[in-house]
Tab-separated table of C-alpha atoms and ligand atoms in Angstrom:
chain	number	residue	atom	x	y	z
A	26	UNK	CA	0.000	0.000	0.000
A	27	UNK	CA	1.167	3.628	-0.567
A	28	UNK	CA	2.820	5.290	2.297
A	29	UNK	CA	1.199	7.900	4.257
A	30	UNK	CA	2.451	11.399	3.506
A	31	UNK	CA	3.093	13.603	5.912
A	32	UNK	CA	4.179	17.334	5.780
A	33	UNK	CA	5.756	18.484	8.697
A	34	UNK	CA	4.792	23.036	9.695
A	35	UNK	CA	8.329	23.647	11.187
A	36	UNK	CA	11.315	21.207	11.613
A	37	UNK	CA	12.995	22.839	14.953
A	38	UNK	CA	13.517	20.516	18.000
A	39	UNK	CA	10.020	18.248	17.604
A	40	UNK	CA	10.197	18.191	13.795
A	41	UNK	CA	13.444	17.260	13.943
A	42	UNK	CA	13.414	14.597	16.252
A	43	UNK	CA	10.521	13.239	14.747
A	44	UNK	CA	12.186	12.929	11.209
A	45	UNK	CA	15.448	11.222	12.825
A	46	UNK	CA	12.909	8.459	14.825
A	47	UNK	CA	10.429	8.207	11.557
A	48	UNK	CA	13.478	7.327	9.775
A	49	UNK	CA	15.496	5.277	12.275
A	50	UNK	CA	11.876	2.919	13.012
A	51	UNK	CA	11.064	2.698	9.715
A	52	UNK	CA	10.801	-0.537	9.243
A	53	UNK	CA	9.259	-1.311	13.382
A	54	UNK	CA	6.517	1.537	12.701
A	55	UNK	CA	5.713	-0.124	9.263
A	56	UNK	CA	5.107	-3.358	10.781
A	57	UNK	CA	2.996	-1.203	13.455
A	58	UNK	CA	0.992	1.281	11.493
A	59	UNK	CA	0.189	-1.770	8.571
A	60	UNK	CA	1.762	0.470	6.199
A	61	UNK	CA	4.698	2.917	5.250
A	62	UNK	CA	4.602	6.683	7.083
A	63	UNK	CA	6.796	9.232	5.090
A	64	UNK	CA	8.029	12.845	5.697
A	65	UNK	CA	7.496	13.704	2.007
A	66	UNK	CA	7.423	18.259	2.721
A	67	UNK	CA	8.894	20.173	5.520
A	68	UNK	CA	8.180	23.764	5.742
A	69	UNK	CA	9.802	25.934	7.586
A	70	UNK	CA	11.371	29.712	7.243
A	71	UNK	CA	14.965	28.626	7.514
A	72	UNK	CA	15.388	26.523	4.385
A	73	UNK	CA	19.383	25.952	4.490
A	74	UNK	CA	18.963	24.223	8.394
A	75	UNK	CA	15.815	22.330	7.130
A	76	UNK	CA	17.484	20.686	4.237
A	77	UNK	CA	20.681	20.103	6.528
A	78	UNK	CA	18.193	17.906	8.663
A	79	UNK	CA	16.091	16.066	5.886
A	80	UNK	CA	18.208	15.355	2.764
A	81	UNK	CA	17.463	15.982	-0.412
A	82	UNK	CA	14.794	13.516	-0.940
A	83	UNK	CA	12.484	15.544	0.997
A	84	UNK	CA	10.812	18.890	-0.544
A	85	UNK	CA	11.726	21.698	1.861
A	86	UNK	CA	9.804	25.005	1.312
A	87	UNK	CA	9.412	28.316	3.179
A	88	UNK	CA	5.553	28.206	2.682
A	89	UNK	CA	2.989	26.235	4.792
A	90	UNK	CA	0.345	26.927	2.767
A	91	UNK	CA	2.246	24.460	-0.424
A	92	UNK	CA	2.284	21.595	1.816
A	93	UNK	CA	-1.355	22.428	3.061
A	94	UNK	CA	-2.451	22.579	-0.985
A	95	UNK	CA	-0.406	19.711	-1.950
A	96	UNK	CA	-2.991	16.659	-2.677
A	97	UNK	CA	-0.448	13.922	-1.937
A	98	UNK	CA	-0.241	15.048	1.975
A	99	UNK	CA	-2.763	12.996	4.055
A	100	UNK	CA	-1.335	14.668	7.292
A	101	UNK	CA	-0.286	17.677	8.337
A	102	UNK	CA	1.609	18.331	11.440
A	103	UNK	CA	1.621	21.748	12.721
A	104	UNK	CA	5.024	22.013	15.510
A	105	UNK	CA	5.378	26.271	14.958
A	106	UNK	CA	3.500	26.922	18.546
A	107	UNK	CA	1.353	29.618	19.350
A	108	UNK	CA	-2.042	30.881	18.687
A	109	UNK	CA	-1.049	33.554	15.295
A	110	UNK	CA	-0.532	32.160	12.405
A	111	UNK	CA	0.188	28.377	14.197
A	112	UNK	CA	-4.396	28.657	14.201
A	113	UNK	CA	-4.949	30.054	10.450
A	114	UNK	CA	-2.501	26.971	8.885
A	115	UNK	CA	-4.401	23.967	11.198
A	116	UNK	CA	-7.683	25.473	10.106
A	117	UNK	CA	-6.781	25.510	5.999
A	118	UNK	CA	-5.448	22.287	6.998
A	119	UNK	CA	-8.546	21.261	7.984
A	120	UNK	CA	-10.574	22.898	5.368
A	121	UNK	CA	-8.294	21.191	3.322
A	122	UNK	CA	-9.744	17.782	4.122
A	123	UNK	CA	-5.631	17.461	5.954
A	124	UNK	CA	-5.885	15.045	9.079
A	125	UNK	CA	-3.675	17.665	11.584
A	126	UNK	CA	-0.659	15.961	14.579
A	127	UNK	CA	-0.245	18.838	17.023
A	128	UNK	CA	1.873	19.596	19.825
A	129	UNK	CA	0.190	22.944	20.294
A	130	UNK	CA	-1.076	22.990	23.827
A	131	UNK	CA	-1.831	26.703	24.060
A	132	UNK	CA	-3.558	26.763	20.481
A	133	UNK	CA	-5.824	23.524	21.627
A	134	UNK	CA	-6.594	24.846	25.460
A	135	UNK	CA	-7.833	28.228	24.000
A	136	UNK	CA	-9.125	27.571	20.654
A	137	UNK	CA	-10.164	23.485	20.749
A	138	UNK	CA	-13.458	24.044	20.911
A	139	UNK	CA	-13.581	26.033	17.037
A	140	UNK	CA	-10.916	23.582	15.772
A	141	UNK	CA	-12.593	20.534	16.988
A	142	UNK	CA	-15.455	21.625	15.298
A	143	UNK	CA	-14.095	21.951	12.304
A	144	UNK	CA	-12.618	19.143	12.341
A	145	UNK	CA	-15.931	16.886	13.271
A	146	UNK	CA	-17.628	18.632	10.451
A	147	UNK	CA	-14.661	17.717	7.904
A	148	UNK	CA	-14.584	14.361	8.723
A	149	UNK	CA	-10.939	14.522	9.861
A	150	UNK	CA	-8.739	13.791	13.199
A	151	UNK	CA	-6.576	16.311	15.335
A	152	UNK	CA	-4.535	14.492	17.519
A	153	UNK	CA	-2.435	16.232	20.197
A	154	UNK	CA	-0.822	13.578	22.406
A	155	UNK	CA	2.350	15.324	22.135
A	156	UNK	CA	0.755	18.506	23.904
A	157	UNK	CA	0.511	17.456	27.021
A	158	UNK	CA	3.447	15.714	29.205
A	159	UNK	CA	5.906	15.400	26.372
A	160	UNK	CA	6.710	11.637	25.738
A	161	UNK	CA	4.367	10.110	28.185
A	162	UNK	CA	1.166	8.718	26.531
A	163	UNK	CA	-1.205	10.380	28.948
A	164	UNK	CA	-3.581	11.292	26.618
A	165	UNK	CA	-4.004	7.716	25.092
A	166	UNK	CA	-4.307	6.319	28.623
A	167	UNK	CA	-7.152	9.129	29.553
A	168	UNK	CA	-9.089	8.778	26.488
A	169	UNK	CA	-8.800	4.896	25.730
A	170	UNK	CA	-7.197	3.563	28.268
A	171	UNK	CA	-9.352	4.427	31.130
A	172	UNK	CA	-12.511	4.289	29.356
A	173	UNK	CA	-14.149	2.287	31.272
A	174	UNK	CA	-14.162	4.389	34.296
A	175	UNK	CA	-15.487	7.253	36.053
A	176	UNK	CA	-12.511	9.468	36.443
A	177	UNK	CA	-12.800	11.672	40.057
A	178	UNK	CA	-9.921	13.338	39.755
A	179	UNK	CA	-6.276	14.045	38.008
A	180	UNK	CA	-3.164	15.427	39.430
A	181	UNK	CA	0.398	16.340	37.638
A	182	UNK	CA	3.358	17.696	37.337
A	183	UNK	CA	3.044	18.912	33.824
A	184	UNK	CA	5.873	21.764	33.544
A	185	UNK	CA	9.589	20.354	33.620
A	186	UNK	CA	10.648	23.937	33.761
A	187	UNK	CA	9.001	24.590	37.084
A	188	UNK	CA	9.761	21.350	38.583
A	189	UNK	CA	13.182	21.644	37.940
A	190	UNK	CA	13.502	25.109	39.850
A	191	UNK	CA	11.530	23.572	42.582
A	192	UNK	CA	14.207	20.582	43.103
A	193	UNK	CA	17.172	22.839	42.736
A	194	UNK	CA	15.175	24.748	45.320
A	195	UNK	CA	14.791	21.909	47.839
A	196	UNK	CA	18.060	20.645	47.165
A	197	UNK	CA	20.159	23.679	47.537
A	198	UNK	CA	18.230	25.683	49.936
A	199	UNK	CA	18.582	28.263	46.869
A	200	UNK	CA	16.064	31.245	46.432
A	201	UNK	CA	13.632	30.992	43.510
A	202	UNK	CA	14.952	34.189	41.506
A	203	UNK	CA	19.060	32.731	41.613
A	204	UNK	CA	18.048	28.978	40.226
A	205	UNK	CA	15.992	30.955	37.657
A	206	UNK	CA	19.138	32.154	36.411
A	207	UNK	CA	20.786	29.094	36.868
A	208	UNK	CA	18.167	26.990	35.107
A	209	UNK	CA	18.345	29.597	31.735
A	210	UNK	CA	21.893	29.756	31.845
A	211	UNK	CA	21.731	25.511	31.609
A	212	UNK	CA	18.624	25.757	28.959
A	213	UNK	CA	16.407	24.291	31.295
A	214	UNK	CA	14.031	28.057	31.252
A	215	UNK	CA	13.253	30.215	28.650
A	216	UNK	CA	14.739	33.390	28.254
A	217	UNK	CA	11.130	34.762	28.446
A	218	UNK	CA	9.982	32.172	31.296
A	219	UNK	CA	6.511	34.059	31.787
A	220	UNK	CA	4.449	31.312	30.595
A	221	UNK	CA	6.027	28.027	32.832
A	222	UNK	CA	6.531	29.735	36.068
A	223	UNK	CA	3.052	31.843	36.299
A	224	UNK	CA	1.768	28.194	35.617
A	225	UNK	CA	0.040	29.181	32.112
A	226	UNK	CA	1.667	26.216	30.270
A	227	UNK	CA	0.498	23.762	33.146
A	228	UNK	CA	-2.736	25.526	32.916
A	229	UNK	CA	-3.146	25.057	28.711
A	230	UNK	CA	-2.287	20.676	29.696
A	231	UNK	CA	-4.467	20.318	32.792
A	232	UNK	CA	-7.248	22.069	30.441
A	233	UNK	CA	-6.779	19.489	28.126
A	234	UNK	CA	-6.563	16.558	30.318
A	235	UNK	CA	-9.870	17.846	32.706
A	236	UNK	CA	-11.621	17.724	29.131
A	237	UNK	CA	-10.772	13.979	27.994
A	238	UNK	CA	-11.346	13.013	31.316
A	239	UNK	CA	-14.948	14.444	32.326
A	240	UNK	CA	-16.610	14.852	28.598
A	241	UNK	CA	-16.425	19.001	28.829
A	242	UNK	CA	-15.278	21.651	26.644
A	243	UNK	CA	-11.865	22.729	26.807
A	244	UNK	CA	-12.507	25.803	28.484
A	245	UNK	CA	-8.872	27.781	29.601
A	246	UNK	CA	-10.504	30.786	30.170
A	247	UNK	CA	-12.128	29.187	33.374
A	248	UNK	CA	-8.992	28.048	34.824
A	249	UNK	CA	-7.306	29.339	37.930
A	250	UNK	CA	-3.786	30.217	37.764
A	251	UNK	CA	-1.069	30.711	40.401
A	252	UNK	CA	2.426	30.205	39.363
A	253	UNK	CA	5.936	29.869	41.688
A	254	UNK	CA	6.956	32.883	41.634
A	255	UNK	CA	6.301	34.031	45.126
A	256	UNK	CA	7.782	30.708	46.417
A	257	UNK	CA	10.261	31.327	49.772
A	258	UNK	CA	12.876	28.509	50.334
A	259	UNK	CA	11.496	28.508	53.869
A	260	UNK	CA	8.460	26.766	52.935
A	261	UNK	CA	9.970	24.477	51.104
A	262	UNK	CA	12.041	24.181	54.269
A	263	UNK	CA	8.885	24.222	56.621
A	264	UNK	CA	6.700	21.926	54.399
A	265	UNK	CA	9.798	19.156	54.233
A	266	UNK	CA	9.775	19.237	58.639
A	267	UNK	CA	5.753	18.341	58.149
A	268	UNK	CA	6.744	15.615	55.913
A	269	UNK	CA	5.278	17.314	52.686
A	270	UNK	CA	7.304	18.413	49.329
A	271	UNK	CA	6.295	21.078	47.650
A	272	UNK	CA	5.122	20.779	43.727
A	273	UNK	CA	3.380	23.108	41.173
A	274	UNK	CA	0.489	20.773	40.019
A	275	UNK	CA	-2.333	20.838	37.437
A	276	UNK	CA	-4.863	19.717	39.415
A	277	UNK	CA	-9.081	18.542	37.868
A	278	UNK	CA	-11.317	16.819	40.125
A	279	UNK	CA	-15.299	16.074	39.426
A	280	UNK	CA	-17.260	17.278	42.197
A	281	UNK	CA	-21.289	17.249	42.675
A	282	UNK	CA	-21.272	21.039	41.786
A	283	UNK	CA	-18.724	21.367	38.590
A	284	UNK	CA	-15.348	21.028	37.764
A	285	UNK	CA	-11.903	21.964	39.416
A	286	UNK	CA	-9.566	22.940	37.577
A	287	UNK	CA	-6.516	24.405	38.773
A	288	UNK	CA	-2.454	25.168	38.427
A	289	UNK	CA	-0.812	26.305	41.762
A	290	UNK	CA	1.916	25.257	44.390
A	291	UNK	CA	1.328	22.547	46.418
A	292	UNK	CA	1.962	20.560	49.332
A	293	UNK	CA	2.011	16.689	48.965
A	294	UNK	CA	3.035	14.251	51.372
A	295	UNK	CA	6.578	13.479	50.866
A	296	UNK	CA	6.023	9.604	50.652
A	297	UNK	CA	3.831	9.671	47.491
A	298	UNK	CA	5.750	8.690	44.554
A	299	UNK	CA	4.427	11.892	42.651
A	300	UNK	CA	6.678	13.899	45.331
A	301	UNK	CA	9.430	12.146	44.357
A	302	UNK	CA	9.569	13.391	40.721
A	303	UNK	CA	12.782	15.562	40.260
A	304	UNK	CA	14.364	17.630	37.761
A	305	UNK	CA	12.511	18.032	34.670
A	306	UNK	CA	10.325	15.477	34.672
A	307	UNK	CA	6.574	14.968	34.612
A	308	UNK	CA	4.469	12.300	36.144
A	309	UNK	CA	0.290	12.287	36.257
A	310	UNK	CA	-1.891	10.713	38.845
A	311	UNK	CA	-5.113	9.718	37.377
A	312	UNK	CA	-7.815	8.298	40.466
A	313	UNK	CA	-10.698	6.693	38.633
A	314	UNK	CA	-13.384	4.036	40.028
A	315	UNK	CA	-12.744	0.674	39.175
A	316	UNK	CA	-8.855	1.121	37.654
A	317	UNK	CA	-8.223	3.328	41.380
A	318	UNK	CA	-5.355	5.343	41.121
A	319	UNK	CA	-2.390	5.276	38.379
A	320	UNK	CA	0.325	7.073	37.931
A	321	UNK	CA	2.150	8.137	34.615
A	322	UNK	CA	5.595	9.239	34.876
A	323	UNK	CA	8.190	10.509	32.207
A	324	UNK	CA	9.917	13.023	30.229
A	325	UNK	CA	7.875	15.633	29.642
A	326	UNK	CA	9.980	17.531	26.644
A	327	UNK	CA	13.126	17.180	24.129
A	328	UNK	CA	13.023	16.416	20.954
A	329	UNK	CA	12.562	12.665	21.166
A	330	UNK	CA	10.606	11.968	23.476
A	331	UNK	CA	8.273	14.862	22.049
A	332	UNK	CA	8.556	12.879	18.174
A	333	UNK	CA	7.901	9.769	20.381
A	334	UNK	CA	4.466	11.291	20.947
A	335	UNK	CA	3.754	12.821	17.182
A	336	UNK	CA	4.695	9.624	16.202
A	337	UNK	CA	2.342	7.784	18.045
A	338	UNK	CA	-0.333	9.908	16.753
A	339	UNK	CA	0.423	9.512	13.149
A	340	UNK	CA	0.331	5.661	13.303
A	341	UNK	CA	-3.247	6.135	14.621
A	342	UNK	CA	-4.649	8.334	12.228
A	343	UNK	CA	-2.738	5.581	9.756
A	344	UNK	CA	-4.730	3.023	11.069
A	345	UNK	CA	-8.062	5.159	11.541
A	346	UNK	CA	-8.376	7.289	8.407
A	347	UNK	CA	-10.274	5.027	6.401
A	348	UNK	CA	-12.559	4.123	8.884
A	349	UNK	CA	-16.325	6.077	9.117
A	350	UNK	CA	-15.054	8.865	11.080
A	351	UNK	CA	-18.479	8.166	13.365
A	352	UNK	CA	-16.191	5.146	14.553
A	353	UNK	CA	-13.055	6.984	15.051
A	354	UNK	CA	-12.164	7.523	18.408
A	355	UNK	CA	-13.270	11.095	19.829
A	356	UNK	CA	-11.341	14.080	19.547
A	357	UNK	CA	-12.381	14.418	23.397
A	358	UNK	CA	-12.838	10.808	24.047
A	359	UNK	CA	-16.922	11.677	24.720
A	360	UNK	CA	-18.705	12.042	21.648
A	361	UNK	CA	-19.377	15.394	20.760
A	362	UNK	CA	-23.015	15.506	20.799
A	363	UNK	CA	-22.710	13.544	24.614
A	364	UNK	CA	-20.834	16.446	26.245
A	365	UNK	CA	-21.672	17.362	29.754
A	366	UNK	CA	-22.529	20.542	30.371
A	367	UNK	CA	-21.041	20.551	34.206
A	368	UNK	CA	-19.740	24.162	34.942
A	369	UNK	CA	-15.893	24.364	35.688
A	370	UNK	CA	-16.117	26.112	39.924
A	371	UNK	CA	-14.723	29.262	40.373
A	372	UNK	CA	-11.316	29.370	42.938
A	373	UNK	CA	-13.448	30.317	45.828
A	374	UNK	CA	-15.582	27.017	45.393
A	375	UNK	CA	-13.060	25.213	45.514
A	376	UNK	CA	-12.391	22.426	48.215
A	377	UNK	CA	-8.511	21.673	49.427
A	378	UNK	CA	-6.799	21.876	52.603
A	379	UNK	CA	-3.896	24.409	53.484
A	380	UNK	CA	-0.435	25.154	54.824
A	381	UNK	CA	-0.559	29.149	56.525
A	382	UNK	CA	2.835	30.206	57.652
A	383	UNK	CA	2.410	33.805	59.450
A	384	UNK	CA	4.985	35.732	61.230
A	385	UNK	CA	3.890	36.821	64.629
A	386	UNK	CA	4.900	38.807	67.656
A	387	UNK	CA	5.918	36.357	70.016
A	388	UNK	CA	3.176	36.731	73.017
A	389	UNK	CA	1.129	34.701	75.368
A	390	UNK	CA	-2.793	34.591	73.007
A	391	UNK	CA	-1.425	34.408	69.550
A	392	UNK	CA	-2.394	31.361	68.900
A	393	UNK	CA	-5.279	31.177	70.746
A	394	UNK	CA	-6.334	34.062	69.078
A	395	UNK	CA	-5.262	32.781	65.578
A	396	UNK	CA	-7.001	29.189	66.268
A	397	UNK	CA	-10.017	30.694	67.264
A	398	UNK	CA	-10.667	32.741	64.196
A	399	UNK	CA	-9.802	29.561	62.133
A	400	UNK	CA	-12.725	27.548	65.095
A	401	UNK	CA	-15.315	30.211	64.575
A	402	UNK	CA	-15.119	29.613	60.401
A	403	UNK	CA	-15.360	25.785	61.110
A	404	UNK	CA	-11.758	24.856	59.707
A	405	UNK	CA	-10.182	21.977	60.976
A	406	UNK	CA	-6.633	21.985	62.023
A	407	UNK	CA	-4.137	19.326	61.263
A	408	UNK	CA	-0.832	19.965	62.907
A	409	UNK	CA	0.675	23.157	63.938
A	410	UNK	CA	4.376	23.634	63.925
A	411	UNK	CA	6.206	26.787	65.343
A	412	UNK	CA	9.545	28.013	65.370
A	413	UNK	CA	11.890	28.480	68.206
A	414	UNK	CA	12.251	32.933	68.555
A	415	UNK	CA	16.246	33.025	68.363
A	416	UNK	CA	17.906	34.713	70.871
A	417	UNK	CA	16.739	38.521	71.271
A	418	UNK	CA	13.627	37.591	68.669
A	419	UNK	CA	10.384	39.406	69.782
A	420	UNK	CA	8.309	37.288	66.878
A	421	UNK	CA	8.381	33.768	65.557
A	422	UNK	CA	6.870	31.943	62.703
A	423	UNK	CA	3.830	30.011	62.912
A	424	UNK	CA	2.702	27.206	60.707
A	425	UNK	CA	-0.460	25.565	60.391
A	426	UNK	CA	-1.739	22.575	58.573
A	427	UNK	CA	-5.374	22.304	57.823
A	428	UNK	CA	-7.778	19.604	57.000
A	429	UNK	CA	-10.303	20.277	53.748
A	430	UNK	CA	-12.133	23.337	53.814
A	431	UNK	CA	-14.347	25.657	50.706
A	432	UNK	CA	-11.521	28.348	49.754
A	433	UNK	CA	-13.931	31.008	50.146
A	434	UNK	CA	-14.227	30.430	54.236
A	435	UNK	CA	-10.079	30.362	53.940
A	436	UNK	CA	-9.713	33.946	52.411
A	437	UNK	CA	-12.363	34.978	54.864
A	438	UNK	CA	-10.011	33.662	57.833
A	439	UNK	CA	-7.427	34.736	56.511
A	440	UNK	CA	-8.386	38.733	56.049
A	441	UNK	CA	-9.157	38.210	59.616
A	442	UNK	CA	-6.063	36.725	60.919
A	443	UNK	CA	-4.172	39.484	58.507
A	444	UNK	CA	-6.047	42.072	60.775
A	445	UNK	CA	-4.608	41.025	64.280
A	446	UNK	CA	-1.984	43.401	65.440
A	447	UNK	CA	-0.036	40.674	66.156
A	448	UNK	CA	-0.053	39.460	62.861
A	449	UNK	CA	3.351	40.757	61.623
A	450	UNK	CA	3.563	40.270	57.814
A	451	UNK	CA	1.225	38.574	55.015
A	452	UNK	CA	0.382	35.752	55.753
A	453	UNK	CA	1.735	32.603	53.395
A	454	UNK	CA	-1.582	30.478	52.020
A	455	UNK	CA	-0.079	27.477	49.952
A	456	UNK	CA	-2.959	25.140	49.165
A	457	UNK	CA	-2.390	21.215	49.832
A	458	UNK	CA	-3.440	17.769	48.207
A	459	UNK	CA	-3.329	14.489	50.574
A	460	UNK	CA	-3.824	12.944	47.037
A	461	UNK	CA	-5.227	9.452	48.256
B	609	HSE	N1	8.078	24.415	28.693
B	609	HSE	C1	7.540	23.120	28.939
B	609	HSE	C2	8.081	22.583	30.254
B	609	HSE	C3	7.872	22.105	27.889
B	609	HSE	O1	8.920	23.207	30.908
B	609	HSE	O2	7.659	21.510	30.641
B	609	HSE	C4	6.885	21.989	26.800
B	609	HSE	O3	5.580	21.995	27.196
């Protein structure tokens, strides 16, 4: 049978990778896919580095839109990033009757909903395992794998960027503004980090994930965002004497009322394996019904485990393209006309327990005055640590564990705790996940 051809939008790190495993495979993925899968266009802007990469059997050109109008390409796969002109080429490519392999996270958690669409009504597949988590197949294991369950909830460490800073954080004892500059001098940040460490990029995965797993819209707009910027090395300190390590996570859980859906720091007992995740990588812990609770751990960027990913989605659309595209797997593993309509909660809805830390004067009635205000708004306390005043020290930090309580009854205590004179600096909220 003739092989697939594929046109690849942009041959930088991904594309590249995925050419070099394409062609190193070959013959494995052949066997695999029930037929041949060729790189037969490449466009991207720098033509000189792309033909470096791909030979001169491949046709290398500095304009999408050829590959997009060429009739021999079956699939197109769009690696430029970025909501511009990364949105206008996937929806020609769709218009163009193109099946589209993605790795565009923010396009997809902002704009799925339009290019999903279009895609249903074209009768073609986007596939975007490669968005979320890199290498590991997370998005296969939500959408097939687990299909026979009720997912409650999902929880992962979905930025490598962020998780790296947070090791070299723990590790070192460093503050989060030096391993910053450590972590772009080794090419581990961006030189514009904005998007990993305010949590966006974790936010554009988890929106993806939540979708697949509860049958919603991808809906970014909705989610909350915190990212670590504001991070102190103490708490990292203070959370590690409580037996907790602290982790920016994507979090999505099903309640009776809506959806959570949410990207902030977080404390997480030190003896799950999901604290235990270092460097770079990512891991994903999925709690459904009858499966319970899995865990999905890997590298979550680079250029080959990225290709591994794009790869993975181009043998599938091999395999499913000639089938009735009613009988193709979902875009959202739900069909689209079975979507619930469950609203995603707003922050203050939201249901999690806490770690305070709050510098006070160091006087007989601070706590009991502190407790109290925490009694009289019903939240639960689970362990209260405080430190030693060194010598000649008139205040002292205090940290409190809670158990579950709504958010909204938190930043109520907390405005009132701020207001006690002997309440000595903002106080430190850092949300927490027993995640059992
Ligand atoms: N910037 C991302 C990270 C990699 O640090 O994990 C691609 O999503």
């Amino acid at each position: 049978m003739k092989p697939i051809q594929v046109g690849l939008l942009g041959i930088g790190t991904v594309g590249s990778g995925t050419f070099e495993v394409l062609n190193r495979n070959q013959e494995e993925i052949q066997r695999r896919a029930g037929r041949g899968i060729e790189v037969t266009m490449v466009a991207d802007l720098d033509l000189a580095r792309a033909k470096s990469i791909v030979g001169a059997n491949v046709q290398v050109v500095d304009d999408a839109r050829k590959i997009i109008a060429n009739p021999d390409i079956d699939i197109v796969v769009e690696l430029i990033g970025g909501y511009g002109i990364a949105k206008q080429l996937v929806l020609e490519a769709i218009g163009a009757g193109k099946h589209v392999v993605t790795a565009n996270k923010a396009l997809l958690a902002v704009h799925g909903t339009e290019i999903f669409a279009a895609a249903h009504k074209k009768g073609v597949m986007v596939a975007f395992e490669a968005a979320v988590a890199g290498g590991i197949p997370i998005i296969k294991a939500l959408r097939e794998g687990l299909t026979a369950n009720r997912i409650q909830w999902l929880a992962g460490i979905i930025n490598g960027t962020t998780n790296f800073i947070l090791s070299e954080m723990r590790d070192k004892g460093l503050a989060f503004d030096d391993v910053l500059k450590q972590a772009q001098a080794l090419g581990y940040a961006e030189a514009d980090p904005t998007f990993d460490i305010e949590g966006v990029d974790a936010a554009h995965k988890v929106t993806l994930m939540s979708a697949i797993a509860f049958g919603v819209p991808v809906q970014f707009d909705k989610a909350y965002l915190e990212g670590i910027t504001k991070l102190e090395a103490q708490d990292i300190r203070y959370a590690e004497q409580l037996g907790y390590r602290i982790k920016l996570l994507g979090i999505s859980k099903r309640t009776a009322a809506g959806i959570e859906l949410r990207v902030h720091p977080c404390l997480v007992p030190a003896k799950r394996l999901i604290a235990n995740v270092e460097g770079a990588m990512n891991a994903v812990m999925v709690h459904a019904d009858a499966v319970g609770t899995t865990l999905y751990y890997g590298k979550g960027a680079g250029s080959e485990p990225t290709a591994s990913a794009v790869i993975a989605d181009l043998v599938d659309i091999t395999r499913l393209h000639t089938a009735d595209p009613l009988n193709r797997v979902p875009h959202l593993a739900f069909q689209p006309d079975a979507m619930s309509s469950l609203p995603i909660l707003p922050m203050a809805d939201v249901v999690t327990s806490y770690y305070l830390r709050m510098r006070v004067a160091d006087q007989a009635g601070v706590l009991a005055k502190v407790t109290g205000i925490l009694a009289n708004a019903d939240i639960s306390i689970d362990a209260v640590l405080q430190r030693e005043a060194g010598e000649g020290e008139s205040h002292t930090d205090l940290i409190i564990l809670t158990h579950d309580c709504v958010e909204a009854k938190m930043s109520q205590a907390i405005t009132e705790m701020q207001q006690l004179s002997t309440v000595l600096a903002p106080i430190i909220r850092i949300r927490k996940e027993e995640l059992n």
